[in-house]
Amino acid sequence: MALIRRFMPLFSKVMRVYPITVQSQKIHRWVAPTLMELKRREDKLGGKKTYPRNTYLEWNLEAELFAFGQRLNEDFDPDLLLQAFTDRSYVIKEEIQQKKMGIDIKMNDNRELAKKGEEFMSHYIKTYLESVLPKFPPEGIKGVLKHLTSEAVLANISLHLGTKDIILASQYPVEESILANTFKAIVGVLLETSAEERTGRFVRDFVITQLQGQDINEFWQIDDPWSLLNTFVEKDGGKLEPRLIGEVGKNTLLACYQVGLYIDRKMISSGYGETVATAKEMAARAALKKIFGTEDHMKPIDFKLEGLPKTASQTRYQISAS
Amino acid sequence: MSAKNLFLNSGFVRAPLQNGVGRYVCQLQRIVLKFCKSHGGSRGMRDFIEQDLVDFAKHHPGVVVYLKPRRHRSPVIVGEYLNGDRVWMNVHNKTHEEITKWIEVLRTQQGDIASVRLRKYQYTDHPSIQGPWTPFTFKDPELNTAELPSSKFGANNRLPMSATEQLRLMFEKQKISTKTEDLKIAE
């Protein structure tokens, strides 16, 4: 004991010179248990509640609607725009509430506007694609149109135009179908308030530009490219001739074959694959891309066409292999 | 910035919704200015509101501006973006000029970019223009007209140089050097 007492000052001196410190941020021991307890209580009351933006104190629907039009550089009719943002589910919810309170105020939902907008949109996009991709067959155009007017794409556009908070719906956050429907309705409103040409420009700027950086061929699945190519070539009076122009690593795991397609001893395309059959199919696909004008190195699609493109289904460029 | 920040999301440089391919849309959709009417910390904010706010709203009608006075609390700017991002910024004791500049920053950015670590400063959907490599990609065009089997293309040039070959080369080199020395002497 005496020994300890004697060396105590020395010990404390050493402690002072070499402080044993932990180099980390101090978080009190009570923080984690408290947060856990708070979370437990929150879960007991039914989980975390998120309030939609339009229930905040700083919310002015009129200002939001005005800014929506200004942001997109369009003149909307404010009443029609509000109607476009009113979903069917909201109207049903309101009617039930009004019945309870004994009042009756008529409300319009956006179904009709959406239908009008959808019709215009599909027609416009179809004619636009036909004039921009003159050699692409109608089935392919249909595939691209289906992609562009699909719910996911339209909902994404709608979300990025800022409709999410303005939409009047029974439940928040709003579903994808409601977002897509609202976008169609907005096109419908534009069609009512301004000329078709202006509406077309709106659709061009927000929907068709979604093709930027995409491979057009991916939207049309060709099951049998060989026979499709054959019909095109035979129509022109040519005869298709596949030739094996390269093979490497035969009978190994890394086998690679290259097949070239010839018409009149002139090569039109080549493809490669791990078997001769896949190489032939790839060659046929490459030839089809060449015929359709949608090769990998095609010019980017023109997103600046002015006015309404002509419906030129009859005068469309006749597809030929030559 | 490194990847050690566990809670910092990483991302690429992207324009939301192909912005600018069709037409430009200002990505800031609304801005909320919270301030105190009497506290000194909100002095700059009050100056901004008195002098510049109306002009700001006039020049940028696509941005909804809300003012939220609250007693004896720090001034705060909250920007909300079209992609759903929300930027909260404390501007306590900031001067009028500083606030003007910060609001300009909020207006011109496309989302909460400060909370994203950029993995690269460029981005492309199609990293290769040529397509995938195949054994036929860089084939020598001379092969097209060559008659096979040929000693030129059939030679096994993958083996290391043999000792005999090395000796032969050394001998040849020696021969050349002696020849030049002889020439020098003759001169």
XYZ file of C-alpha atoms in Angstrom:
509
model
C 0.000 0.000 0.000
C 2.860 2.270 0.936
C 4.465 1.514 -2.374
C 1.393 2.545 -4.265
C 1.116 5.740 -2.267
C 4.731 6.538 -2.976
C 4.484 6.079 -6.759
C 1.053 7.699 -7.170
C 2.378 11.185 -8.131
C 4.644 9.653 -10.746
C 1.768 7.671 -12.199
C -0.459 10.717 -12.464
C 2.399 12.674 -14.095
C 2.751 9.983 -16.788
C -0.972 10.141 -17.364
C -0.737 13.883 -17.872
C 2.104 13.643 -20.390
C 0.623 10.832 -22.498
C -3.106 11.343 -22.445
C -4.950 8.242 -23.622
C -7.635 9.860 -25.715
C -10.084 8.315 -28.186
C -10.091 10.215 -31.461
C -13.795 10.056 -32.218
C -16.814 12.257 -31.936
C -18.449 12.047 -28.557
C -22.011 10.798 -28.771
C -23.688 10.440 -25.418
C -24.724 6.984 -24.291
C -28.347 8.019 -23.970
C -28.758 9.072 -27.636
C -29.199 5.649 -29.257
C -31.646 4.211 -26.663
C -33.714 7.389 -26.781
C -33.941 7.356 -30.572
C -34.871 3.685 -30.466
C -37.586 4.346 -27.917
C -38.956 7.234 -30.001
C -39.013 5.011 -33.069
C -40.804 2.284 -31.122
C -43.473 4.733 -29.987
C -43.858 6.097 -33.520
C -44.328 2.593 -34.914
C -46.891 1.873 -32.220
C -48.935 4.842 -33.460
C -48.862 3.566 -37.033
C -45.470 4.469 -38.495
C -44.027 7.706 -39.715
C -46.580 10.067 -41.182
C -45.733 12.079 -44.278
C -48.008 14.942 -45.073
C -48.612 15.867 -48.708
C -47.123 19.194 -49.766
C -50.526 20.766 -50.386
C -51.475 20.492 -46.716
C -48.577 22.769 -45.679
C -49.221 26.291 -44.459
C -47.138 27.716 -47.319
C -49.283 26.468 -50.175
C -51.204 28.525 -52.691
C -52.883 26.456 -55.389
C -53.597 29.468 -57.591
C -49.962 30.552 -57.564
C -48.802 26.997 -58.198
C -51.081 26.650 -61.233
C -49.873 29.982 -62.634
C -46.232 29.042 -62.103
C -46.815 25.649 -63.699
C -47.821 27.285 -66.965
C -45.062 29.891 -66.822
C -42.435 27.236 -66.111
C -43.350 25.324 -69.249
C -43.718 28.549 -71.244
C -47.354 27.844 -72.116
C -50.608 29.717 -71.604
C -53.124 27.476 -69.908
C -56.712 28.286 -69.109
C -56.589 28.266 -65.257
C -60.011 26.620 -64.778
C -59.281 23.897 -67.306
C -55.840 23.387 -65.808
C -57.350 22.850 -62.391
C -59.733 20.352 -63.946
C -56.774 18.553 -65.517
C -55.211 18.210 -62.088
C -58.407 16.801 -60.552
C -58.340 13.043 -60.457
C -61.452 10.878 -60.441
C -60.597 9.476 -56.998
C -60.606 12.992 -55.538
C -64.039 13.763 -56.990
C -65.504 10.562 -55.525
C -64.019 11.339 -52.114
C -65.367 14.883 -52.208
C -68.840 13.768 -53.262
C -69.065 11.385 -50.337
C -68.000 14.138 -47.976
C -70.458 16.609 -49.489
C -73.291 14.129 -49.151
C -72.503 13.807 -45.464
C -72.609 17.569 -45.037
C -75.686 18.008 -47.208
C -74.233 20.208 -49.959
C -73.871 19.601 -53.638
C -71.118 21.283 -55.667
C -70.418 19.965 -59.137
C -66.800 18.967 -59.788
C -65.235 17.921 -63.049
C -62.502 15.338 -63.275
C -59.865 14.989 -65.952
C -61.042 11.832 -67.725
C -62.381 13.576 -70.836
C -59.364 15.855 -71.140
C -57.020 12.896 -70.746
C -58.821 11.014 -73.496
C -58.574 14.000 -75.816
C -54.916 14.499 -75.004
C -54.091 10.841 -75.471
C -55.725 10.758 -78.907
C -53.835 13.817 -80.072
C -50.587 12.616 -78.579
C -50.597 9.175 -80.196
C -51.560 10.657 -83.583
C -48.927 13.386 -83.415
C -46.119 11.124 -82.211
C -46.931 8.590 -84.926
C -46.795 11.130 -87.744
C -43.708 12.751 -86.260
C -41.837 9.457 -86.086
C -42.931 8.617 -89.625
C -41.441 11.820 -90.955
C -38.278 11.563 -88.851
C -37.643 7.861 -89.530
C -38.873 7.566 -93.123
C -37.521 4.063 -93.734
C -38.668 2.506 -90.473
C -41.663 0.136 -91.017
C -45.057 0.824 -89.385
C -44.721 -2.064 -86.918
C -41.527 -0.535 -85.615
C -43.108 2.907 -85.342
C -45.925 1.285 -83.396
C -43.372 -0.199 -80.988
C -41.692 3.163 -80.412
C -45.085 4.818 -79.957
C -46.065 2.161 -77.421
C -42.900 2.857 -75.466
C -43.353 6.634 -75.540
C -46.993 6.516 -74.459
C -46.436 3.839 -71.833
C -47.481 4.613 -68.288
C -43.943 4.555 -66.881
C -42.547 7.058 -69.404
C -45.486 9.452 -69.156
C -45.475 9.243 -65.356
C -41.769 10.086 -65.322
C -42.338 13.101 -67.561
C -45.297 14.213 -65.483
C -43.306 13.884 -62.261
C -40.451 15.985 -63.635
C -42.827 18.731 -64.749
C -43.900 19.173 -61.144
C -47.428 17.744 -61.183
C -46.825 15.514 -58.166
C -47.732 18.119 -55.550
C -50.483 19.914 -57.464
C -52.579 16.850 -58.343
C -55.801 16.549 -56.363
C -56.165 12.873 -55.485
C -57.633 10.860 -52.647
C -54.291 9.396 -51.636
C -50.733 10.646 -51.469
C -48.127 9.986 -52.774
C -49.971 9.677 -56.078
C -49.749 6.530 -58.174
C -48.016 6.274 -61.524
C -51.287 5.873 -63.400
C -52.616 9.142 -61.963
C -49.403 10.961 -62.913
C -49.564 9.635 -66.480
C -53.263 10.468 -66.738
C -52.625 14.017 -65.557
C -49.981 14.538 -68.206
C -52.422 13.390 -70.895
C -55.018 15.786 -69.465
C -52.530 18.670 -69.580
C -52.001 17.966 -73.278
C -55.792 17.978 -73.601
C -56.012 21.401 -71.925
C -53.345 22.789 -74.217
C -55.281 21.469 -77.182
C -58.379 23.340 -75.996
C -56.665 26.630 -75.213
C -54.077 26.944 -77.964
C -53.523 25.790 -81.522
C -52.682 22.238 -82.523
C -49.266 23.335 -83.678
C -48.355 24.657 -80.246
C -49.643 21.509 -78.570
C -47.583 19.466 -80.991
C -44.496 21.431 -80.028
C -45.230 20.724 -76.361
C -45.479 16.977 -77.044
C -42.328 17.113 -79.154
C -40.329 18.937 -76.490
C -41.326 16.724 -73.589
C -42.311 13.310 -74.949
C -40.433 12.707 -78.186
C -37.157 14.019 -76.747
C -37.224 11.008 -74.438
C -35.804 9.074 -77.401
C -32.566 11.011 -77.011
C -29.712 8.549 -76.523
C -31.953 5.480 -76.929
C -31.618 2.664 -79.432
C -34.707 2.764 -81.661
C -34.352 -0.920 -82.606
C -34.892 -2.033 -79.026
C -38.548 -0.961 -79.081
C -39.446 -3.403 -81.834
C -38.702 -7.056 -81.217
C -38.117 -8.955 -84.460
C -38.532 -12.673 -83.783
C -37.302 -13.989 -87.122
C -35.012 -11.417 -88.759
C -33.847 -13.844 -91.449
C -37.260 -14.406 -93.026
C -38.167 -10.722 -92.686
C -35.000 -9.755 -94.512
C -35.724 -12.401 -97.145
C -39.147 -10.902 -97.908
C -37.565 -7.483 -98.425
C -34.829 -8.871 -100.674
C -37.144 -11.081 -102.716
C -39.485 -8.160 -103.326
C -36.558 -6.450 -104.979
C -35.670 -9.507 -107.058
C -32.371 -10.210 -105.361
C -31.107 -13.392 -103.797
C -29.630 -13.494 -100.351
C -26.453 -15.478 -99.861
C -24.882 -16.014 -96.434
C -21.180 -16.842 -96.377
C -18.953 -17.866 -93.529
C -16.154 -15.309 -93.727
C -14.357 -15.979 -90.486
C -14.086 -18.615 -87.794
C -11.933 -18.648 -84.714
C -11.555 -21.173 -81.918
C -13.671 -23.909 -83.484
C -14.733 -26.657 -81.020
C -13.717 -24.514 -78.034
C -15.683 -22.524 -75.490
C -14.543 -19.281 -77.094
C -15.611 -20.106 -80.640
C -16.488 -17.122 -82.790
C -17.914 -17.151 -86.281
C -18.431 -14.299 -88.693
C -21.084 -14.497 -91.378
C -21.395 -12.053 -94.248
C -24.583 -11.542 -96.258
C -24.184 -11.053 -100.003
C -26.504 -9.958 -102.801
C -25.090 -10.213 -106.320
C -21.605 -10.909 -104.925
C -21.750 -7.651 -102.950
C -21.598 -7.713 -99.181
C -24.448 -5.880 -97.458
C -23.708 -6.720 -93.844
C -21.849 -9.002 -91.499
C -22.493 -10.389 -88.056
C -20.750 -12.593 -85.584
C -21.718 -15.008 -82.853
C -20.664 -18.082 -80.932
C -22.419 -20.385 -83.435
C -22.970 -20.072 -87.157
C -26.739 -19.745 -86.632
C -26.454 -16.779 -84.241
C -23.855 -15.151 -86.496
C -26.259 -15.459 -89.418
C -29.089 -13.978 -87.343
C -26.915 -11.069 -86.237
C -25.922 -10.437 -89.843
C -29.590 -10.383 -90.815
C -30.317 -7.898 -88.005
C -27.466 -5.659 -89.160
C -28.816 -5.767 -92.722
C -32.321 -4.879 -91.500
C -30.919 -1.925 -89.543
C -29.222 -0.748 -92.711
C -32.478 -1.025 -94.661
C -34.459 0.789 -91.960
C -31.856 3.540 -91.588
C -31.421 2.842 -87.879
C -27.804 1.698 -87.738
C -25.752 2.245 -84.617
C -24.116 5.233 -86.293
C -27.366 6.759 -87.562
C -27.846 10.510 -87.384
C -29.529 11.556 -84.143
C -33.289 11.954 -84.445
C -34.324 15.484 -85.377
C -36.137 17.000 -82.395
C -36.635 20.375 -84.025
C -39.285 19.666 -86.687
C -41.639 22.638 -86.790
C -45.353 22.494 -87.428
C -47.527 19.429 -87.766
C -45.776 16.652 -89.674
C -47.785 15.355 -92.638
C -49.620 12.078 -92.519
C -47.696 10.494 -95.321
C -48.539 6.828 -94.865
C -49.300 6.429 -98.580
C -46.281 8.309 -99.869
C -43.895 6.596 -97.510
C -40.547 5.627 -98.841
C -40.756 2.166 -100.324
C -38.406 -0.126 -98.483
C -35.892 -1.808 -100.692
C -32.707 -3.687 -100.089
C -30.745 -2.117 -102.872
C -14.071 13.575 -52.334
C -13.653 9.943 -51.362
C -16.105 7.095 -51.040
C -15.688 6.855 -47.286
C -18.735 9.030 -46.669
C -21.300 6.360 -45.945
C -24.329 8.588 -46.152
C -23.348 10.647 -49.193
C -25.060 9.292 -52.292
C -23.016 8.978 -55.433
C -24.186 9.801 -58.916
C -23.346 10.905 -62.424
C -23.726 14.202 -64.235
C -27.215 13.971 -65.708
C -29.787 16.438 -66.968
C -33.237 15.687 -65.573
C -35.792 14.718 -68.243
C -33.443 15.558 -71.159
C -33.778 19.186 -70.103
C -32.627 21.465 -72.892
C -33.051 18.981 -75.741
C -36.587 20.245 -76.243
C -36.946 23.400 -74.197
C -35.335 24.599 -70.999
C -37.362 24.274 -67.831
C -36.178 25.956 -64.638
C -35.822 23.120 -62.159
C -36.488 25.206 -59.035
C -40.237 25.009 -58.589
C -40.760 26.856 -55.317
C -38.770 28.710 -52.738
C -39.774 29.425 -49.153
C -38.104 32.310 -47.314
C -38.471 32.022 -43.543
C -37.401 35.019 -41.490
C -38.037 37.116 -38.385
C -39.471 40.613 -38.669
C -37.492 42.053 -35.757
C -34.407 39.909 -35.046
C -30.995 41.150 -36.186
C -30.047 37.788 -37.695
C -32.688 38.282 -40.380
C -31.480 41.754 -41.360
C -30.044 40.651 -44.717
C -33.096 38.582 -45.500
C -35.416 41.512 -44.770
C -33.305 43.744 -47.027
C -33.539 41.202 -49.785
C -37.288 40.925 -49.423
C -37.736 44.681 -49.423
C -35.483 45.445 -52.358
C -35.112 42.435 -54.643
C -37.898 39.961 -54.066
C -40.492 41.555 -56.363
C -37.972 41.753 -59.196
C -36.985 38.128 -58.606
C -40.603 36.984 -58.801
C -41.175 39.106 -61.917
C -38.159 37.686 -63.740
C -38.814 34.098 -62.752
C -42.574 33.560 -62.875
C -42.045 29.786 -62.917
C -40.797 29.824 -59.336
C -43.433 30.101 -56.612
C -42.171 32.282 -53.767
C -43.550 31.924 -50.256
C -42.691 34.180 -47.318
C -43.002 32.780 -43.834
C -42.359 35.249 -40.997
C -41.722 33.602 -37.642
C -40.762 35.312 -34.454
C -37.156 35.176 -33.216
C -35.950 32.277 -35.332
C -33.051 32.149 -37.781
C -33.744 33.046 -41.393
C -33.893 29.988 -43.643
C -34.224 29.413 -47.369
C -35.907 26.218 -48.541
C -35.792 25.404 -52.243
C -37.904 22.652 -53.768
C -37.011 21.100 -57.093
C -38.955 19.366 -59.831
C -37.196 16.073 -59.183
C -38.405 16.069 -55.580
C -35.240 17.363 -53.944
C -35.475 19.844 -51.081
C -32.597 22.126 -50.140
C -32.638 23.653 -46.661
C -30.204 26.509 -46.106
C -29.587 28.527 -42.975
C -28.800 32.168 -43.789
C -28.389 33.522 -40.273
C -26.474 36.828 -40.245
C -25.957 36.630 -44.020
C -25.891 39.968 -45.798
C -28.199 41.086 -48.553
C -25.592 40.387 -51.273
C -24.808 36.934 -49.952
C -28.475 36.006 -49.891
C -28.934 37.302 -53.439
C -26.085 35.088 -54.596
C -27.281 32.012 -52.707
C -30.760 32.366 -54.174
C -29.203 32.591 -57.624
C -27.322 29.362 -56.876
C -30.529 27.651 -55.795
C -32.349 28.852 -58.908
C -29.745 27.672 -61.389
C -28.959 24.233 -59.992
C -30.990 21.211 -61.031
C -31.544 19.587 -57.655
C -29.777 18.987 -54.390
C -26.414 18.615 -56.103
C -24.414 19.360 -52.957
C -25.532 16.050 -51.458
C -24.299 13.931 -54.346
C -20.729 12.764 -54.807
C -19.953 12.753 -58.516
C -18.277 9.513 -59.534
C -17.008 11.038 -62.756
C -17.204 14.408 -64.444
C -18.651 12.927 -67.632
C -21.332 10.395 -68.485
C -22.405 8.410 -71.518
C -24.981 5.719 -72.159
C -22.844 4.273 -74.954
C -19.200 3.996 -73.881
C -18.221 2.235 -77.119
C -18.982 3.466 -80.617
C -17.356 0.546 -82.393
C -19.337 -2.097 -80.535
C -17.890 -5.107 -78.733
C -14.496 -6.418 -79.778
C -14.329 -9.633 -81.799
C -11.312 -11.520 -83.105
C -12.171 -10.044 -86.511
C -12.210 -6.405 -85.411
C -8.602 -5.449 -86.168
C -7.890 -8.110 -88.781
C -4.969 -7.357 -91.093
C -6.425 -6.515 -94.539
C -3.406 -8.187 -96.132
C -4.911 -11.505 -95.040
C -7.762 -11.058 -97.534
C -5.538 -11.650 -100.558
C -2.891 -13.893 -98.993
C -2.562 -17.462 -100.200
C -2.710 -19.838 -97.310
C -0.760 -21.640 -95.948
C 1.887 -18.958 -96.069
C 5.125 -18.815 -94.125
C 4.477 -15.177 -93.233
C 1.114 -15.624 -91.531
C 1.708 -19.188 -90.412
C 4.952 -18.490 -88.560
C 4.872 -19.059 -84.839
C 6.061 -15.693 -83.538
C 4.917 -16.156 -79.978
C 7.941 -18.145 -78.719
C 10.722 -16.260 -76.925
C 13.984 -15.796 -78.771
C 16.156 -18.897 -78.576
C 19.776 -18.823 -77.434
C 20.982 -19.873 -80.910
C 19.113 -16.984 -82.479
C 20.585 -14.547 -79.959
C 24.098 -15.807 -80.715
C 23.477 -15.487 -84.422
C 22.298 -11.889 -84.023
C 25.320 -11.000 -81.889
C 27.593 -12.487 -84.540
C 25.908 -10.484 -87.296
C 26.210 -7.266 -85.281
C 29.901 -7.938 -84.675
C 30.432 -8.496 -88.372
C 28.862 -5.136 -89.213
C 30.934 -3.253 -86.626
C 34.239 -4.786 -87.819
C 33.313 -3.870 -91.377
C 32.800 -0.200 -90.449
C 36.080 -0.143 -88.509
C 37.892 -1.500 -91.562
C 36.356 1.258 -93.648
C 37.510 3.919 -91.182
C 41.069 2.591 -91.272
C 41.022 2.580 -95.065
C 40.082 6.246 -95.049
